[in-house]
mmCIF file of C-alpha atoms in Angstrom:
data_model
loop_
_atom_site.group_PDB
_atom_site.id
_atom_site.type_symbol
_atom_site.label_atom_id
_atom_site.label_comp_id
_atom_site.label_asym_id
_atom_site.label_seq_id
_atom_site.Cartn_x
_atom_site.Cartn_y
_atom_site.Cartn_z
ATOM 1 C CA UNK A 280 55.245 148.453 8.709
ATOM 2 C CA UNK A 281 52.300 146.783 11.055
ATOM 3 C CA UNK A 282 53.835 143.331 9.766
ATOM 4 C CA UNK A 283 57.492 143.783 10.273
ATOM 5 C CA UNK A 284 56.795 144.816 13.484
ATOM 6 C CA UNK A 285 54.139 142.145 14.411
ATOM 7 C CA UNK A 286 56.758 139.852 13.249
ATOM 8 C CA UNK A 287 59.714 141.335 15.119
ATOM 9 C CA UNK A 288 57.822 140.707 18.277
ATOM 10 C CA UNK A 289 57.023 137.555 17.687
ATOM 11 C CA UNK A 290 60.726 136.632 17.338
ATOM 12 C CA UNK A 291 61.352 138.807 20.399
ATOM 13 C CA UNK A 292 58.775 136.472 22.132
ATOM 14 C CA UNK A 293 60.100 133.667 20.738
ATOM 15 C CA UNK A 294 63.485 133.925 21.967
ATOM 16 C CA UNK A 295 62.245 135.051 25.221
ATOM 17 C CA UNK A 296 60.872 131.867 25.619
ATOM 18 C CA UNK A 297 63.500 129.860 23.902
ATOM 19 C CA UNK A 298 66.315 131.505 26.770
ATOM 20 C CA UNK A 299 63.927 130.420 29.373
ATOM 21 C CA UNK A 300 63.416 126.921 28.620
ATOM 22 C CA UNK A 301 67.449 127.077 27.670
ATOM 23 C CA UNK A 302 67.795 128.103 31.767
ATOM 24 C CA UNK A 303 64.940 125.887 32.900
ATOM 25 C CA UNK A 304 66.758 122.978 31.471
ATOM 26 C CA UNK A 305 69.895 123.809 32.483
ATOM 27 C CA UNK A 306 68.151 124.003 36.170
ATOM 28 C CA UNK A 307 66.841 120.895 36.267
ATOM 29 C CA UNK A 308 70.072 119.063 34.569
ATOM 30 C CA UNK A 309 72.289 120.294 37.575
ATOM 31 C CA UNK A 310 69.062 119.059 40.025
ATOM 32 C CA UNK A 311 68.896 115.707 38.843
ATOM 33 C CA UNK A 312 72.962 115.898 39.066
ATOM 34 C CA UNK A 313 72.760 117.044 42.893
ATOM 35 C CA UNK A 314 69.958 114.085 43.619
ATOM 36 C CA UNK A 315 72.483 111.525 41.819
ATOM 37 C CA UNK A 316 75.215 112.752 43.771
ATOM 38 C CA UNK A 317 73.239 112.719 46.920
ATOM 39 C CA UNK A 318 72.213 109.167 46.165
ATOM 40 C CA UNK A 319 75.775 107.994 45.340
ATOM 41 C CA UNK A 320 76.880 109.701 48.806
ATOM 42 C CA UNK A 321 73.943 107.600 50.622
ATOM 43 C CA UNK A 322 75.305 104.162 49.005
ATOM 44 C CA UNK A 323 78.421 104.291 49.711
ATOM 45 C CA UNK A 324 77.587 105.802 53.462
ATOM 46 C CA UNK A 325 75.309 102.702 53.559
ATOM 47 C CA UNK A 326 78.661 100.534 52.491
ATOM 48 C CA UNK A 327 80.746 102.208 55.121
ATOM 49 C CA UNK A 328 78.364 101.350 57.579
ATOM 50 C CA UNK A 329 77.021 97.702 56.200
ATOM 51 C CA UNK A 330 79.870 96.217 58.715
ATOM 52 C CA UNK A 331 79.039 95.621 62.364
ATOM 53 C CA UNK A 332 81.007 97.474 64.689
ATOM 54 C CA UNK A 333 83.838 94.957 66.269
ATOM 55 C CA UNK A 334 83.923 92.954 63.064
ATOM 56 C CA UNK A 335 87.888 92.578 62.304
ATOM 57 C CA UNK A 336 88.141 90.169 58.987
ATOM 58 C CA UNK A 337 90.164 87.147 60.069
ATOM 59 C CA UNK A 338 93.361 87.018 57.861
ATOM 60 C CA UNK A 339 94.633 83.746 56.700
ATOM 61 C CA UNK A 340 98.136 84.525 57.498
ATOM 62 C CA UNK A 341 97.152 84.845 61.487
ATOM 63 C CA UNK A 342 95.173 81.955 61.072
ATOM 64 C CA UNK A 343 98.231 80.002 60.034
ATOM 65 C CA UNK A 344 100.663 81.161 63.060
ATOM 66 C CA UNK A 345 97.788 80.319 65.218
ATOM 67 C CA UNK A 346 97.900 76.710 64.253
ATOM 68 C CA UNK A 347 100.707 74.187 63.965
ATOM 69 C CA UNK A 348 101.199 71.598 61.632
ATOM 70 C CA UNK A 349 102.710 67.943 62.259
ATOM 71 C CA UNK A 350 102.611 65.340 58.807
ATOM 72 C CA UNK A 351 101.589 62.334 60.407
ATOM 73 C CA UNK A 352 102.122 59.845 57.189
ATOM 74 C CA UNK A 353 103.225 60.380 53.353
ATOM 75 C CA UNK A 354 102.439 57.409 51.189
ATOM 76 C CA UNK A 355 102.858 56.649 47.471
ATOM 77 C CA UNK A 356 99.845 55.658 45.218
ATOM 78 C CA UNK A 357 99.912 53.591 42.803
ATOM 79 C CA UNK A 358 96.579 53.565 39.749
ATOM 80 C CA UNK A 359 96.871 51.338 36.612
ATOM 81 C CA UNK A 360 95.380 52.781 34.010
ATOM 82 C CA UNK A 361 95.687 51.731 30.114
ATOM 83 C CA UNK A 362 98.629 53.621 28.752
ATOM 84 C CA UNK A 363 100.685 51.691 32.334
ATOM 85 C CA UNK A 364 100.957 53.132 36.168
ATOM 86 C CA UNK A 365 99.762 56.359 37.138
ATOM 87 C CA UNK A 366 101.692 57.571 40.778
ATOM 88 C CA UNK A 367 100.689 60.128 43.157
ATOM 89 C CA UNK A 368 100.941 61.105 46.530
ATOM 90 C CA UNK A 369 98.314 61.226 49.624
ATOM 91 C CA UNK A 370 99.410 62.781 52.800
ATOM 92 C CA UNK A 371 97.733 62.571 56.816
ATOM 93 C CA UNK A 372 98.558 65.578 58.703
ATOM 94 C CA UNK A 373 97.074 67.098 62.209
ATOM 95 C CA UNK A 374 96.917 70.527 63.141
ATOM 96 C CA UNK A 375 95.998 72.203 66.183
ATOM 97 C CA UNK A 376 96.281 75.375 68.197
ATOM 98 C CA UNK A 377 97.670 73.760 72.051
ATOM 99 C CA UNK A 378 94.565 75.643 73.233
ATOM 100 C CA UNK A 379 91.765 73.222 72.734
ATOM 101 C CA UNK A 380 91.656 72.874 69.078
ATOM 102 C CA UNK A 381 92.724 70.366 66.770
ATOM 103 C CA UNK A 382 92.239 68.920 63.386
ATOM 104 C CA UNK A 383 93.114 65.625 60.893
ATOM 105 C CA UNK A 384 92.537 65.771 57.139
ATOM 106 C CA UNK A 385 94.571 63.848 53.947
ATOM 107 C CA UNK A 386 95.183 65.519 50.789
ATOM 108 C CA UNK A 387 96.074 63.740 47.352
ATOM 109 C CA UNK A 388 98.086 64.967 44.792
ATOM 110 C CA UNK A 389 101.217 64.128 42.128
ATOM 111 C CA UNK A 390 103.555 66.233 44.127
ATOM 112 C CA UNK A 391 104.015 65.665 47.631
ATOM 113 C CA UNK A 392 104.459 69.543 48.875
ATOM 114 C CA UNK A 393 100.843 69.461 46.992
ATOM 115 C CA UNK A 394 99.308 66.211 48.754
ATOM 116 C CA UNK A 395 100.549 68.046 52.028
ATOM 117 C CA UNK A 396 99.452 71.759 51.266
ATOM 118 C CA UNK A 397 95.398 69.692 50.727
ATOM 119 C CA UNK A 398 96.060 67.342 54.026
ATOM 120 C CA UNK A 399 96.912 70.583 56.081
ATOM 121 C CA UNK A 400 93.814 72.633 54.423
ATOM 122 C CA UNK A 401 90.974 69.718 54.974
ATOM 123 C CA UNK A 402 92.338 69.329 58.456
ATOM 124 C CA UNK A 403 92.025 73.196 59.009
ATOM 125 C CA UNK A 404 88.121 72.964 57.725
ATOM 126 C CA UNK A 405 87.440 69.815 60.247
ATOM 127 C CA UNK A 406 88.899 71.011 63.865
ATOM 128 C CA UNK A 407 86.950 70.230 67.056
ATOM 129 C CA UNK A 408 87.040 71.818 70.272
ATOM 130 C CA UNK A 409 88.691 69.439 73.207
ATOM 131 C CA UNK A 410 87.836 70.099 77.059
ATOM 132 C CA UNK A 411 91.228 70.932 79.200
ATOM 133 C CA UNK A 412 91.309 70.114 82.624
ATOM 134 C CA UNK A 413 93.606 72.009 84.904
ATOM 135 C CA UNK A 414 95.309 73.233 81.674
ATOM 136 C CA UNK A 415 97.181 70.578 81.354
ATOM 137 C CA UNK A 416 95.246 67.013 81.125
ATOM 138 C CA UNK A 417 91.596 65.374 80.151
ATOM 139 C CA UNK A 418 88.688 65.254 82.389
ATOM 140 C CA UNK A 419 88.485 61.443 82.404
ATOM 141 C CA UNK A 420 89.465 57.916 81.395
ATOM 142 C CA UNK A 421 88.428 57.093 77.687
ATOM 143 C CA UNK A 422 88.747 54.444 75.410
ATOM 144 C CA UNK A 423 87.740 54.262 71.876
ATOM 145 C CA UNK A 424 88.365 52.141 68.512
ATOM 146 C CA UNK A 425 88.224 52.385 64.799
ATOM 147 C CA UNK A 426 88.485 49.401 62.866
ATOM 148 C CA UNK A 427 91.260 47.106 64.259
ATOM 149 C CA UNK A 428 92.735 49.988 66.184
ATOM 150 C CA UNK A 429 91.920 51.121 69.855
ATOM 151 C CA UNK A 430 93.259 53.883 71.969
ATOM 152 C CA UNK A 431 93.252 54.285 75.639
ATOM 153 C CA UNK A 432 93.550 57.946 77.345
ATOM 154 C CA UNK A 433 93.676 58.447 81.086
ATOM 155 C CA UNK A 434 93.948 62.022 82.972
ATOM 156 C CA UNK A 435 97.579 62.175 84.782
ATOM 157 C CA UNK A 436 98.961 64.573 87.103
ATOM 158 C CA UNK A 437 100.442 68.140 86.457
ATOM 159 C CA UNK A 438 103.884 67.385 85.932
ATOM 160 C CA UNK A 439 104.074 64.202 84.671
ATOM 161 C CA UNK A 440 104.303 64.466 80.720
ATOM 162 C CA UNK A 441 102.611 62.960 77.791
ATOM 163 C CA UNK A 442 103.306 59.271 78.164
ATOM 164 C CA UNK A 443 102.078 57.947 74.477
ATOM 165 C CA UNK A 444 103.256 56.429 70.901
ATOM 166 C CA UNK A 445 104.400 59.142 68.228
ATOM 167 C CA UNK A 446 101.017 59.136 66.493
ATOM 168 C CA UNK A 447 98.991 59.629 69.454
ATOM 169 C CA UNK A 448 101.525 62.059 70.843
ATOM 170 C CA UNK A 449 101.098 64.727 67.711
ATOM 171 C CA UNK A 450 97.224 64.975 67.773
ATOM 172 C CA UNK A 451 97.034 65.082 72.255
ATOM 173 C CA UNK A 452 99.844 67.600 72.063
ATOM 174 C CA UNK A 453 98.756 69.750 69.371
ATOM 175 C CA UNK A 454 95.289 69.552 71.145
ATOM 176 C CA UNK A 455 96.832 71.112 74.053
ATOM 177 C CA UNK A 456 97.773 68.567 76.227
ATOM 178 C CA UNK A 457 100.388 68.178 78.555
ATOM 179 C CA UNK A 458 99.832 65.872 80.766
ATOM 180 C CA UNK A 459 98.247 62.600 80.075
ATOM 181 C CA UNK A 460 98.664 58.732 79.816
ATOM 182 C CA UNK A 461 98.071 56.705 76.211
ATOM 183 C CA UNK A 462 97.784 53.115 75.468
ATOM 184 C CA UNK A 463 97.375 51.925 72.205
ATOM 185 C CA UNK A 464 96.080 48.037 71.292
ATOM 186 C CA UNK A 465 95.710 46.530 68.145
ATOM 187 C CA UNK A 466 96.788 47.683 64.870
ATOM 188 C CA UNK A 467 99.216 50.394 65.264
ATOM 189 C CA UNK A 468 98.602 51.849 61.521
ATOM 190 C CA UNK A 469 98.991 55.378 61.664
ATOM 191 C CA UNK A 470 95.684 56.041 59.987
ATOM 192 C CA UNK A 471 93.663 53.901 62.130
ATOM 193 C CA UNK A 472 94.896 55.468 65.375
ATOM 194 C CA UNK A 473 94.800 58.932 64.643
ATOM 195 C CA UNK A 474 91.212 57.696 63.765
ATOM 196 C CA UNK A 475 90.477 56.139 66.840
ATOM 197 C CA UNK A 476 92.056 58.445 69.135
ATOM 198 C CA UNK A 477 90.072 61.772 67.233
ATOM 199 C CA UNK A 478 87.163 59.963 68.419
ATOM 200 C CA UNK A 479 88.140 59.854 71.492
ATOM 201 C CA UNK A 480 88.845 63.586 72.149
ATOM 202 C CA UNK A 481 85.270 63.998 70.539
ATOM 203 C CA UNK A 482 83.726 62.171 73.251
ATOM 204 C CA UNK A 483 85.228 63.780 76.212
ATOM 205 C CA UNK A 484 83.081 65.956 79.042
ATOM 206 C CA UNK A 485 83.768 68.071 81.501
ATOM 207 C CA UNK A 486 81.672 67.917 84.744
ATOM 208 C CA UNK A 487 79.595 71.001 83.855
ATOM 209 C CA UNK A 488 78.977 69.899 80.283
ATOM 210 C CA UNK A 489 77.336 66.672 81.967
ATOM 211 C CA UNK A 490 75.339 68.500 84.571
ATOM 212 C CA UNK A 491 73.733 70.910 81.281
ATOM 213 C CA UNK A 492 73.381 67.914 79.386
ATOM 214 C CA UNK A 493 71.056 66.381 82.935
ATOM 215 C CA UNK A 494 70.138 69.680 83.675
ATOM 216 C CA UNK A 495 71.265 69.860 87.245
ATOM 217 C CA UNK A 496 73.788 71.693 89.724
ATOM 218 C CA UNK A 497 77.430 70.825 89.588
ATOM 219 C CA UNK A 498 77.547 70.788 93.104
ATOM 220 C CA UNK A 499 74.737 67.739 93.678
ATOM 221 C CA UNK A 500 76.856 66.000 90.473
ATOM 222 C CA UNK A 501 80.204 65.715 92.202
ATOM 223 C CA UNK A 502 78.118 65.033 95.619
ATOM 224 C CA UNK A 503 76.667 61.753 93.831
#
């Protein structure tokens, strides 16, 4: 009788303590649950918040109505290979904003929508900012030249119009230009001149850009 009963509370004691590590783990299951959850909440509070305020992500279809287009040459290209002639396309095209920025680039390709899609895109990823004075004209007389081609540009009064070849015309007036004088000499290849006259813009500078660059006053620059 001593036995059975020693041994009934050992089972008792037994199960006693099987029940409470049974809650115990059950307890620190749904713990480790809350601190996952809690960390999971943190990270993606810390995503929310990764951006700076202001930031607005720049989408490619504003970027394009922003900018215009103008296809300054499309040429056929000719490679012999073994098995005969191989023809594609390459295409020149300048873009530009009218407010200050503009672009050239070429693209290659076997279709021409394709040559002219690459053209448009390399000229998008190599824009430079212009200077425009009185919104309308350059700050100064310029001259510049790339290989047998050289390009004249000369400020001209409000009002008087963009006086200048075709090719010349479509990378000032894309630029932003309205007013201004052109003269091209020498080789009047399309390439060339776009070329020369890209140059040109680079090299422009307004009076305070020229006073930084001294570091002095604007006013004792246009005293001297």
């Amino acid at each position: 009788m001593e036995n059975q009963k020693i041994e009934k509370q050992v089972q008792e004691t037994q199960n006693k303590m099987k029940s409470t590590q049974t809650v115990q783990a059950t307890k620190e299951s749904t713990d480790k649950k809350q601190v996952s959850d809690k960390a999971t909440a943190s990270k993606n509070e810390a995503k929310t918040f990764k951006r700076k305020p202001g930031f607005v992500k720049k989408d490619k279809n504003q970027f394009q109505s922003e900018f215009e287009e103008k296809i300054i040459d499309i040429s056929r290209v000719t490679t012999v290979v073994k098995g005969g002639r191989r023809f594609s396309f390459a295409a020149y095209a300048v873009v530009g904003n009218k407010k200050g920025k503009v672009g050239y680039g070429h693209g290659k390709a076997n279709e021409v929508q394709d040559a002219i899609k690459k053209a448009v895109k390399d000229a998008q990823n190599r824009l430079i900012t212009v200077p425009i004075v009185n919104k309308s004209t350059i700050p100064h007389e310029i001259s510049e030249k790339f290989l047998a081609s050289k390009v004249l540009l000369k400020p001209a009064p409000k009002g008087k119009g963009i006086i200048a070849s075709n090719t010349v015309r479509a990378v000032v007036e894309l630029a932003g230009y309205t007013d201004i004088y052109t003269k091209t000499h020498g080789s009047r290849t399309k390439i060339n001149t776009v070329h020369a006259t890209m140059k040109a813009l680079q090299k422009l500078r307004t009076v305070e850009d020229i006073a930084w660059a001294r570091d002095i006053e604007v006013e004792k620059l246009t005293q001297n």
